Coordinates of N, CA and C in Angstrom, one line a residue:
X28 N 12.8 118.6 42.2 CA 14.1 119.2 42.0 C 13.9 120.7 41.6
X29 N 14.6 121.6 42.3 CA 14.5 123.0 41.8 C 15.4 123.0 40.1
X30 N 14.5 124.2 39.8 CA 14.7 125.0 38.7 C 16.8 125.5 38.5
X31 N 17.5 124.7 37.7 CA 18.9 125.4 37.6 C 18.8 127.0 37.2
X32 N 19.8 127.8 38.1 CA 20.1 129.0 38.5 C 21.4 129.3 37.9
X33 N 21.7 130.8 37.6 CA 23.0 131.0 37.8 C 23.3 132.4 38.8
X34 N 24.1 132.8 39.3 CA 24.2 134.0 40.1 C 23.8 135.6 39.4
X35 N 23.2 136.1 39.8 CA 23.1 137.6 39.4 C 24.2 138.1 39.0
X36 N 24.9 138.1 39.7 CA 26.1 138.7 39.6 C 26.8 138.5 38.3
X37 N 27.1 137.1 38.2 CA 27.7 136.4 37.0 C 26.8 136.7 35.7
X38 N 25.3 136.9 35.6 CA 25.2 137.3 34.6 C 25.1 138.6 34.3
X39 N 25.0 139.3 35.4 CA 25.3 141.1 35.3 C 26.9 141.1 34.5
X40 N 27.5 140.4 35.1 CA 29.2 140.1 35.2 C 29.1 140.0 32.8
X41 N 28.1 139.3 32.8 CA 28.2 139.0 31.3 C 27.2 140.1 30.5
X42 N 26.7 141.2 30.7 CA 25.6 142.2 30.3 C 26.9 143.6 30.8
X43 N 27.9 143.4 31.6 CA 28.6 144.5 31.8 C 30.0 144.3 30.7
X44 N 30.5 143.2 30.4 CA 31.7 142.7 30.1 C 31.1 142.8 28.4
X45 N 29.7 142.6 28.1 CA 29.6 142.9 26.6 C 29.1 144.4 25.8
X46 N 29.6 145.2 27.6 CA 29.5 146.5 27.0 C 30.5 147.1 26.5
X47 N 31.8 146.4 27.4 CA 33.2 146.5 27.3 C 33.2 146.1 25.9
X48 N 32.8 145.4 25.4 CA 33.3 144.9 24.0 C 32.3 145.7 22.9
X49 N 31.3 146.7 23.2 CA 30.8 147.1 22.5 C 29.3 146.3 22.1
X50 N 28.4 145.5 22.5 CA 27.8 145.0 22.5 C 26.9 145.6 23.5
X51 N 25.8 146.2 23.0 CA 24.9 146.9 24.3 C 23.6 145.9 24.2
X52 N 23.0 145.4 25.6 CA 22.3 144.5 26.5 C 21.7 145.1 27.2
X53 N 19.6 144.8 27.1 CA 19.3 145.8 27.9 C 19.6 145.1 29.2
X54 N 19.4 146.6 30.3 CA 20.2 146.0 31.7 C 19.1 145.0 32.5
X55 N 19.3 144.1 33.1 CA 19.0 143.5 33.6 C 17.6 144.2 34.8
X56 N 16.6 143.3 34.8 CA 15.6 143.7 35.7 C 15.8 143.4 37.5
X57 N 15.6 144.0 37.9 CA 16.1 144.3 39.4 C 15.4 142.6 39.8
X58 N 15.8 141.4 40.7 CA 15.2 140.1 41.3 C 16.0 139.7 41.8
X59 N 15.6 138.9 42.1 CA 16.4 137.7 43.3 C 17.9 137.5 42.8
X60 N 18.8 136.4 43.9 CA 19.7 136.7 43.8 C 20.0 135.6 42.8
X61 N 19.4 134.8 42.7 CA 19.7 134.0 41.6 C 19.2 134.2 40.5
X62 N 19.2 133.7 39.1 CA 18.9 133.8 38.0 C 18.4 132.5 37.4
X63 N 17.0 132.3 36.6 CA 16.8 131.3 36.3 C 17.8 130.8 34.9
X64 N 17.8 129.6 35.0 CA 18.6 129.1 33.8 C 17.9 129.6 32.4
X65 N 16.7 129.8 32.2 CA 16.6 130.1 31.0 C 15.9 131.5 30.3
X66 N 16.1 132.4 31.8 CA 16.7 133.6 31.3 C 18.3 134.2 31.3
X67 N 19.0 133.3 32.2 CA 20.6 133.2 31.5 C 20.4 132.7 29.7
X68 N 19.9 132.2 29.6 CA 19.9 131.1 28.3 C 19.4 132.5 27.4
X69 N 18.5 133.5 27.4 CA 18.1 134.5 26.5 C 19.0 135.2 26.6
X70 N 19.7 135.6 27.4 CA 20.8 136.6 28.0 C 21.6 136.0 26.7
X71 N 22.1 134.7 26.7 CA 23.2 134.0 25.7 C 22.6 134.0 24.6
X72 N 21.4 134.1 24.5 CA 20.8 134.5 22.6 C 20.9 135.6 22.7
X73 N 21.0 136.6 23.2 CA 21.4 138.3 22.6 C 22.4 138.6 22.4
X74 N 22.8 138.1 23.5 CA 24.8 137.8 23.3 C 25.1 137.6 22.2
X75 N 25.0 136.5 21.4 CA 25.1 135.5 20.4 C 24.4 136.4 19.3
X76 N 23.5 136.9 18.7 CA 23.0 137.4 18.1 C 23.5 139.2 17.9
X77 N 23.7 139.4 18.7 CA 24.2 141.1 18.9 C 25.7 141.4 18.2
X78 N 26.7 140.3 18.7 CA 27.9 140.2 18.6 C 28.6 139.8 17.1
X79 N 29.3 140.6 16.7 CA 29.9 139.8 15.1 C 30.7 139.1 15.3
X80 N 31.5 139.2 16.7 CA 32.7 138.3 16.4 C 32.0 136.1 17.1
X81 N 32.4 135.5 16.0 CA 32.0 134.4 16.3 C 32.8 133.8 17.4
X82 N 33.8 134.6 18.1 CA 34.3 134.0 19.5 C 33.7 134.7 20.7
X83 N 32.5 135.1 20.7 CA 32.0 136.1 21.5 C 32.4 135.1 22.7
X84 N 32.1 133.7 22.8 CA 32.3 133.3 24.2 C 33.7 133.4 24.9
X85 N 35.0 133.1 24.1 CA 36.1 133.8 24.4 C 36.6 134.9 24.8
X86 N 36.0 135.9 23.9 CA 35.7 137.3 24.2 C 35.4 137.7 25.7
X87 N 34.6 136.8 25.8 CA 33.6 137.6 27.5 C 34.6 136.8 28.1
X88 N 35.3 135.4 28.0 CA 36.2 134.9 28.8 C 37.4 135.8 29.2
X89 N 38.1 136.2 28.4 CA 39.3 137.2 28.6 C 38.9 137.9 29.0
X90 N 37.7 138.6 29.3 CA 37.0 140.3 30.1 C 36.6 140.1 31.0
X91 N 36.1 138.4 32.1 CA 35.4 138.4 33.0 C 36.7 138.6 34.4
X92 N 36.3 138.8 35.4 CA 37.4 139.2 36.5 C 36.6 138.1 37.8
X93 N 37.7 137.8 38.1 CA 37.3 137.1 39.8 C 36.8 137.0 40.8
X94 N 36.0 138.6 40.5 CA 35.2 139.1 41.9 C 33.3 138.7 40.5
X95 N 33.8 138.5 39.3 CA 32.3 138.3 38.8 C 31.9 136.5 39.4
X96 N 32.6 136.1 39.8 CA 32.0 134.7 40.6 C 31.5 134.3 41.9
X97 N 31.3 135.7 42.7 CA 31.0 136.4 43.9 C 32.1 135.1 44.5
X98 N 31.1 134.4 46.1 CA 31.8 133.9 47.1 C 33.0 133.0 46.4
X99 N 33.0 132.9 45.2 CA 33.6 131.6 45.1 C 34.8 132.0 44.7
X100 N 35.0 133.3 43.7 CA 36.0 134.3 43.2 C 36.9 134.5 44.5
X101 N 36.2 134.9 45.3 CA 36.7 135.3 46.9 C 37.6 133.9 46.9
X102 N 37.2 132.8 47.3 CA 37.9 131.8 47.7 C 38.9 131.6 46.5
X103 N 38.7 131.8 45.3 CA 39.9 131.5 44.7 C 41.3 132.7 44.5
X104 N 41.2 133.7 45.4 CA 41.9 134.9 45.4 C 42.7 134.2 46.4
X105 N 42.3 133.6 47.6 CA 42.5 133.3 48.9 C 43.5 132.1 48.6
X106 N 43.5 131.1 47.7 CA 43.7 130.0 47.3 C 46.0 129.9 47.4
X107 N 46.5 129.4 48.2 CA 47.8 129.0 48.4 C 48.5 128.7 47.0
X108 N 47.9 128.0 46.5 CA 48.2 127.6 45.4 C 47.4 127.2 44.5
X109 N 47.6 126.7 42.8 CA 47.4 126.7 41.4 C 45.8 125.0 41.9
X110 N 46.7 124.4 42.4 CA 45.9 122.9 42.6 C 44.9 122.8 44.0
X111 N 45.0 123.8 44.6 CA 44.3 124.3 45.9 C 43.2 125.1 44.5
X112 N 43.5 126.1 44.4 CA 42.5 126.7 43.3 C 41.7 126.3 42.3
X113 N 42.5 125.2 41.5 CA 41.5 123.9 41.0 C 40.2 123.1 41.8
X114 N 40.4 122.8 43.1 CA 40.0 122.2 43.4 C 38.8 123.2 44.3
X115 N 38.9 124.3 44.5 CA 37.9 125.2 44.9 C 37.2 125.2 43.7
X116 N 37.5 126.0 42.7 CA 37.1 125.9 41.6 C 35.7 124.8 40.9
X117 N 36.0 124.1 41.1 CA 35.2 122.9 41.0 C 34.1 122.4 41.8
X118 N 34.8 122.5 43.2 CA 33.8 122.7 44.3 C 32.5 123.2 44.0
X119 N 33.1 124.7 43.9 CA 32.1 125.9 44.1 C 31.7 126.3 42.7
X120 N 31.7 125.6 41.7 CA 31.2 126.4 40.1 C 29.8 126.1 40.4
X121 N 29.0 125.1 40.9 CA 27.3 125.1 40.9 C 27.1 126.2 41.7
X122 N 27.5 127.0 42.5 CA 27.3 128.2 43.4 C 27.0 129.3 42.3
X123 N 28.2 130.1 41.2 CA 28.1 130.4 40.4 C 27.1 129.7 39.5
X124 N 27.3 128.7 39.1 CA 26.1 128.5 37.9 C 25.9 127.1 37.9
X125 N 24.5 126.6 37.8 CA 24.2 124.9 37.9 C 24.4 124.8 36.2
X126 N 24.6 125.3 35.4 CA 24.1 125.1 34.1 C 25.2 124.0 33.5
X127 N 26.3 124.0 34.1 CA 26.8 122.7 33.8 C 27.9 122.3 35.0
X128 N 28.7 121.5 34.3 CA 29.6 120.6 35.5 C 30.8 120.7 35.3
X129 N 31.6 120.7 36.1 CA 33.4 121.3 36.0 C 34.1 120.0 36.9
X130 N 35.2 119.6 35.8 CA 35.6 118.5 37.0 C 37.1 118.3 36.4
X131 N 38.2 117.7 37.1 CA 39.4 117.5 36.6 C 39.6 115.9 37.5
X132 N 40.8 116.0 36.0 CA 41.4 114.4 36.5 C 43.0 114.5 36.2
X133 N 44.0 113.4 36.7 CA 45.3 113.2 35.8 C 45.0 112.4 34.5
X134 N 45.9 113.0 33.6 CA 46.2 112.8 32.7 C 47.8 112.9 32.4
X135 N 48.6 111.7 33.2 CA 50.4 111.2 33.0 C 50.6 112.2 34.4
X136 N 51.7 113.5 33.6 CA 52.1 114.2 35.0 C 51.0 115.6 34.5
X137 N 49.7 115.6 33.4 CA 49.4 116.7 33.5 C 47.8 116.5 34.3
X138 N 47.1 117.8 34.6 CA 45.7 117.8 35.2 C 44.8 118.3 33.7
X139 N 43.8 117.8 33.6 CA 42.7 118.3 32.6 C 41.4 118.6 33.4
X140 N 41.1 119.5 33.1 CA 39.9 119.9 33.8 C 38.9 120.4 32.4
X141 N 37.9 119.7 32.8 CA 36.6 118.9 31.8 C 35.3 119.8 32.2
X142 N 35.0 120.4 31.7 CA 33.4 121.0 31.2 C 32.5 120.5 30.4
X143 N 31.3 120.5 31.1 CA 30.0 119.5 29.7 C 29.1 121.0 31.1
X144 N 28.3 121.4 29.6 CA 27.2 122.5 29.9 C 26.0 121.4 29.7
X145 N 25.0 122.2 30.5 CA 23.3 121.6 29.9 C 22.7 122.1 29.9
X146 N 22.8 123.0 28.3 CA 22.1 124.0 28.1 C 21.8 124.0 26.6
X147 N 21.0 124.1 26.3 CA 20.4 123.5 25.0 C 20.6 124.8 23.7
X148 N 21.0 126.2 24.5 CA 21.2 127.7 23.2 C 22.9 128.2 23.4
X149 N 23.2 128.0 22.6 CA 24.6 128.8 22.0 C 26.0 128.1 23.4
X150 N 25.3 126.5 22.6 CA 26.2 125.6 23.4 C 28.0 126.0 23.4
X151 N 28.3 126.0 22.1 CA 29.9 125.8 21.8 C 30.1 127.4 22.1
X152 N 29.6 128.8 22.3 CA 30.5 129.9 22.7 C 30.2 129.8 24.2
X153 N 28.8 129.0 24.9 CA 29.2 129.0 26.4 C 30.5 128.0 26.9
X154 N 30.2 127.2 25.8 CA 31.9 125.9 26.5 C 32.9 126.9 26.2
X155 N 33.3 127.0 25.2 CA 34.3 128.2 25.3 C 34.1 129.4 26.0
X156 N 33.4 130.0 26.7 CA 33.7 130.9 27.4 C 34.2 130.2 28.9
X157 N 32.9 129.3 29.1 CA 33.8 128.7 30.5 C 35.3 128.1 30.5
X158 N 35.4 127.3 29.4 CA 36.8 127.3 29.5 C 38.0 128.1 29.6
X159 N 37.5 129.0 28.5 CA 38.2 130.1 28.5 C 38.3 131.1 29.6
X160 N 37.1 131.0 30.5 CA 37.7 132.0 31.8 C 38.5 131.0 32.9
X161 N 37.9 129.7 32.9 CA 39.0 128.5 33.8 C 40.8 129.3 33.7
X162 N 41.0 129.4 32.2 CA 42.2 129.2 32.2 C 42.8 130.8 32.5
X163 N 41.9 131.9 32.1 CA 41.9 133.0 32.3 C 42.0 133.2 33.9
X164 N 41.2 132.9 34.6 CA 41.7 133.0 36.1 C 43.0 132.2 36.6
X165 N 43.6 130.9 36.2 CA 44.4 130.1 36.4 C 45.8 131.1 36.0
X166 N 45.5 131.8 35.2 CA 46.9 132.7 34.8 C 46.8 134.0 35.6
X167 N 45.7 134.1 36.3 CA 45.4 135.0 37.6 C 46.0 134.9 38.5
X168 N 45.6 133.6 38.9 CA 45.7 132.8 40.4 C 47.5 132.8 40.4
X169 N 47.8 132.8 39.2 CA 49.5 132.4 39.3 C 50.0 133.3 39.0
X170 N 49.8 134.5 38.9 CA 50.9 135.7 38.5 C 50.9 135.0 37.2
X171 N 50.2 134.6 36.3 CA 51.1 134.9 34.7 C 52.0 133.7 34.6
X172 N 51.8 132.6 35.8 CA 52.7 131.3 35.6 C 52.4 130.0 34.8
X173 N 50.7 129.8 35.1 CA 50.1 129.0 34.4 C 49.9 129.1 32.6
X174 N 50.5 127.5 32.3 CA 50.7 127.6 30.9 C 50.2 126.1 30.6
X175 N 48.5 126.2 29.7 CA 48.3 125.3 29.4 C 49.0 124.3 28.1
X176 N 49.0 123.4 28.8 CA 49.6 122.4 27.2 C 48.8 122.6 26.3
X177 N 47.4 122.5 26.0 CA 46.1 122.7 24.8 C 45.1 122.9 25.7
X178 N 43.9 123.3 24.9 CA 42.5 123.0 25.1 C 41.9 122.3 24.0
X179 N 40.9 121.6 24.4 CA 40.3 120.4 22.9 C 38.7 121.0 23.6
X180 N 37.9 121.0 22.6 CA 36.6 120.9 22.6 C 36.1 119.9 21.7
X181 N 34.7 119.6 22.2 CA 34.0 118.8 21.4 C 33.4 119.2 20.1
X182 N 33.2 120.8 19.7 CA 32.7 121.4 18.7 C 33.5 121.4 17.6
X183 N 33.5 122.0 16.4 CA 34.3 122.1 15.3 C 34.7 123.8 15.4
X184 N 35.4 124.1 14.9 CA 35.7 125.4 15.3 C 35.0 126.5 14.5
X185 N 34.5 127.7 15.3 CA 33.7 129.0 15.0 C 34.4 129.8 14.0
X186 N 35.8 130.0 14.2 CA 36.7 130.6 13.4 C 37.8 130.4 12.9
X187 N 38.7 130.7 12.5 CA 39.9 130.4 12.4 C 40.7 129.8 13.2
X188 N 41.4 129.0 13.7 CA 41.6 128.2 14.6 C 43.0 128.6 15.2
X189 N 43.9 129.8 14.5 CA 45.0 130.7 14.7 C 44.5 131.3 15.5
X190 N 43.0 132.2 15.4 CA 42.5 133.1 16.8 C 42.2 131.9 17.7
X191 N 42.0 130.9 18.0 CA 42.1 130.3 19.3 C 43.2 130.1 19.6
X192 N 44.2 129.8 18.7 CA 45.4 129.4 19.8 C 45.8 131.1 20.2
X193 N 45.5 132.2 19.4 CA 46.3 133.7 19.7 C 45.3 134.1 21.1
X194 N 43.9 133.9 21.0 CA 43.4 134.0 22.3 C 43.6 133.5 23.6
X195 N 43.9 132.1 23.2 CA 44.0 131.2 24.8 C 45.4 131.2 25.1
X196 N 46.6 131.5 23.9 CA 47.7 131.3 24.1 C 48.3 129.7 24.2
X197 N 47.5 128.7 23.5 CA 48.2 127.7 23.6 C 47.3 126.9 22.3
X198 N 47.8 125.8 22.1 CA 47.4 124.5 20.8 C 45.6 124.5 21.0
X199 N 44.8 124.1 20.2 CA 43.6 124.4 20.5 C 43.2 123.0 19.2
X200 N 42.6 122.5 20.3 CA 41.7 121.1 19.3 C 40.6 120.8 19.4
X201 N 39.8 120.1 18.2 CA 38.6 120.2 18.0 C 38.5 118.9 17.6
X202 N 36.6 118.6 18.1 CA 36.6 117.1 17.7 C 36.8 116.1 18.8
X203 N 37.1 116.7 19.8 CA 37.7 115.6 21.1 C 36.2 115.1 21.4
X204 N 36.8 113.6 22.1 CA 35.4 112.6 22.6 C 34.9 113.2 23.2

């Protein structure tokens, strides 16, 4: 089995977006188009280490843009609708990044869409960042229509738990199975 990858792009996408925030990253060495998982993984220890704010993975979530997911961004620009876009989404996240798994289910009349990373450094700001850009492009994809009921993670929370709900804009829980 090959070595898990994430796209150049995407982690340029995260060395550009923590410049935005003030966070300077040396730039990335010119290679292939993929990136090994565990120089993403050092990329996320400088990140993590560089950064004072303990929501750095949120941070980068609200700064990343649609075109940083190359072919797959494309396809969710393209996307008819919110549940058509879900479902690309999910499809195509190992394209963007093998480093974990993205999947949704019903839950009554709502959809939950479920992230588990496998990645062994600066687990709980990468789950929150993926999350946090899921929902951040979802409010993309809809003009500003998409309105989550919560987000739950498995971690305990990094900060104040007022800056998550002020960041994602909705209930935010911790502790979930």
């Amino acid at each position: 089995m090959s070595e898990p990858t994430v796209t150049r792009r995407f982690s340029q996408a995260l060395v550009e977006t923590a410049a935005r925030l003030g966070i300077n990253l040396p730039a990335m060495a010119p290679g292939e188009e993929r990136v090994r998982l565990d120089v993403h993984d050092a990329l996320w220890v400088k990140l993590c280490a560089a950064g004072d704010d303990p929501l750095i993975g949120l941070q980068l979530a609200l700064h990343l843009q649609v075109g940083h997911l190359d072919v797959a961004g494309l396809l969710l620009m393209s996307s008819e609708t919110l549940g058509e876009a879900l479902e690309l989404y999910t499809e195509y996240h190992p394209i963007v990044s093998q480093g974990g798994e993205v999947w949704f289910h019903d839950v009554g009349d709502q959809v939950a869409l479920c992230y588990a990373g496998h990645y062994e450094v600066c687990r709980e700001p990468r789950a929150e960042m993926s999350l946090g850009c899921a929902m951040h492009l979802a409010r993309w994809c809809s003009g500003g229509r998409f309105e989550a009921a919560a987000v739950e993670f498995r971690h305990a929370p990094l900060d104040r738990e007022a800056r998550y709900t002020d960041l994602l804009g909705c209930p935010v829980h911790f502790g979930a199975p």
